Amino acid sequence: MTRTTVLIKNLTRNRLRTTLTVLAIALPMFVFTMARTMVEQVHEMLAESDLKLRVAVHQKLSFTSPLPQRIREEIEGLAPEGYITAVCRTSWFGGRIEGKPAAFASMAVDRDTFAKVYAEFEITPAENERFQEERRAAMVSPELAKSQNWKVGDRVTLTGSLPPNPKMEFVIVAIPPKMSRQWFYFAMDYYDETLRKLTGSPAGVNNFWVKCSSPEARQWALTAIDKHFASSENETRTELESTFFAQFMKSGGDWVGLTWNVGRLIVLVAVAVAFNTMSMSFRERTREIAVLRTLGFSAGKIVRMVLSEGVLLGLIGGLIAVGPIYALTHLTEFSIPRMGTMQIPNQTAAIALAVACLCGLLAALVPALMAGRLKVATALRKVV
Amino acid sequence: MAYIELQGVHKVYRKRNLEVPVLAGLSISIQAGEFVALMGPSGSGKTTLLNLIGGLDSPTRGTIRVGDAQLEQMPERELTAWRSQHVGFIFQMYHLLPVLTAAQNVELPLLLFKMAASERRERVQLALSVVGLEDRSDHRPSQLSGGQEQRVAIARALVTDPQMLLADEPTGDLDATSAASVLHLLERLNSEFNKTIIMVTHDPKAASHATRQLHLEKGELFADKPREAAMVEY
Ligand SMILES: Nc1ncnc2c1ncn2[C@@H]1O[C@H](COP(=O)(O)OP(=O)(O)OP(=O)(O)O)[C@@H](O)[C@H]1O
Ligand SMILES: [Mg+2]
């Protein structure tokens, strides 16, 4: 037997309370882990997007109000020679498979410039050629193809979620390996033609993605475009891609910020609840601690023992919170709506474990100090 | 030289502004190998005296020497270490840890010593066999009778091989048969293993197992009767 044995045995004393304490730490730490993972993922995405030298041009007040298609030519004509690599228009389609909830994002994009503006997808010339030739061509990300069981050549029918909710048939012409998350792209002219047939009016554009050739060009784009359209009926707002995405994500409520605040706040709950149960547990053991002191265990040893018990409880709680979800996201393709594939980063897992241990330590701090200060003779008298 | 020497020991408890004098200038010598029964009415300070001799509490005034340790001069930390080597405590309510087996309870004080696991096991087995419970080593306290629990507690007090055993009403919670076996065990530890024992008891029959009886009343040791005289009196 070692002191560790005693420590572990002590946890079996009141299994219900031990379980509750562990859960009191595990549940908040689970939320913390998920929150941190999402926040990290968003930050990573935003950081990446700034490297792509793209800006988003959309309607001044909201990207949900569409702009006319011809603005693309105006932007192209505006730029000094060599500043702009290409402009790609995007229109939100929000397509869903009949009878299923939308689980992915779909957009109409310009056929001719898509591959250039989204260079990070590394669309091959062959893939791009098929995208030009097939009127109903669509490109989907590997993740989406996998989840829907689609292959190149498959016909897919989607219904748009914006009025007049057109029902359109597509042919998957490419699944570019580098295309990320759950995306479905198809040609703007096909969308435009469908809408004109149904309503008589053309497709509106949510965003003009302007790929710039250099940081200076991007700096120019950020001010010059808005200045140009300032007094027109189509006032624009030009933003960095990261700013746009941050805003886009906040448009459904600032859930990233909210999640993170909740994630941090909830750690306090863990400490409070664990503190409560641990205080109770050690108050009941006052006499046992007095006996240990009588046998010759020093105050320091007792303090360490109580703290270790706290840390051990925290660690178990942390492992329960992080272990399964870590394994799940590393061993399988685990995806959640809007975020796509999720994987708990090693660093986040380590931080969550450390925070869980710290919660246990904090919760045990007061009981430990009380146990260390115990007056042995007095405590032995107490009839508990 | 006496093994235990108390001189002019005062103990005054302070309860807010109230002073409760319990021991009033107590002096006494106890030789190594004595088995002392400490008697007296409730509240007379028997437990207090035992705690002072065992280094669990400090006197308000006076000196206490046990072996070559001058207890009143030792800081808490030294007293703790001293206890682990020189004193075995036995309580009325046994005070075993409920989550540990009998053997683990006995082993507990040995965790404070640098010792090979095999040696620890041997010592535990030896202590359990002295109290006649080697076949109960894997039982939890809840699976033992009161008398057996107290014998495990005695094994725990013995396992570090201290010179002195301090027992506070060790039979106070036991039926007659169990009490007899515990008293017999203490007697054996005294005669066979030469342990110095101080046992607090209310029971004259229990006290008769001792080689010497001390009576504590109103803060003073007023009688110090040899065993024969006690037998006559009760
Ligand atoms: N921590 C304390 N603070 C104040 N008074 C105390 C304290 N501990 C003990 N006393 C008092 O000191 C007196 C002696 O107590 P002690 O426990 O030594 O008596 P005892 O002889 O062991 O009694 P019993 O036979 O009932 O066990 C009692 O009046 C008790 O109330
Ligand atoms: Mg008492």
XYZ file of C-alpha atoms in Angstrom, chain B residues 3-4 53-55 66 71 82 86-89 157 161-166 195-198:
23
model
C 10.637 6.799 31.551
C 7.885 9.407 31.920
C 1.917 12.657 27.580
C 1.308 11.632 23.967
C 2.388 15.010 22.599
C 9.157 11.080 27.869
C 7.792 17.585 25.078
C 8.173 12.019 17.641
C 7.422 6.581 20.191
C 3.686 6.449 20.860
C 0.888 4.091 19.947
C -2.597 5.488 20.478
C -0.583 1.143 17.583
C 7.054 -0.868 17.800
C 6.734 2.180 20.091
C 7.912 2.062 23.704
C 4.633 3.497 24.977
C 0.971 2.734 24.374
C -1.699 5.237 25.373
C 5.434 -1.926 26.567
C 4.797 0.961 28.905
C 1.019 1.368 28.946
C -1.205 4.108 30.283
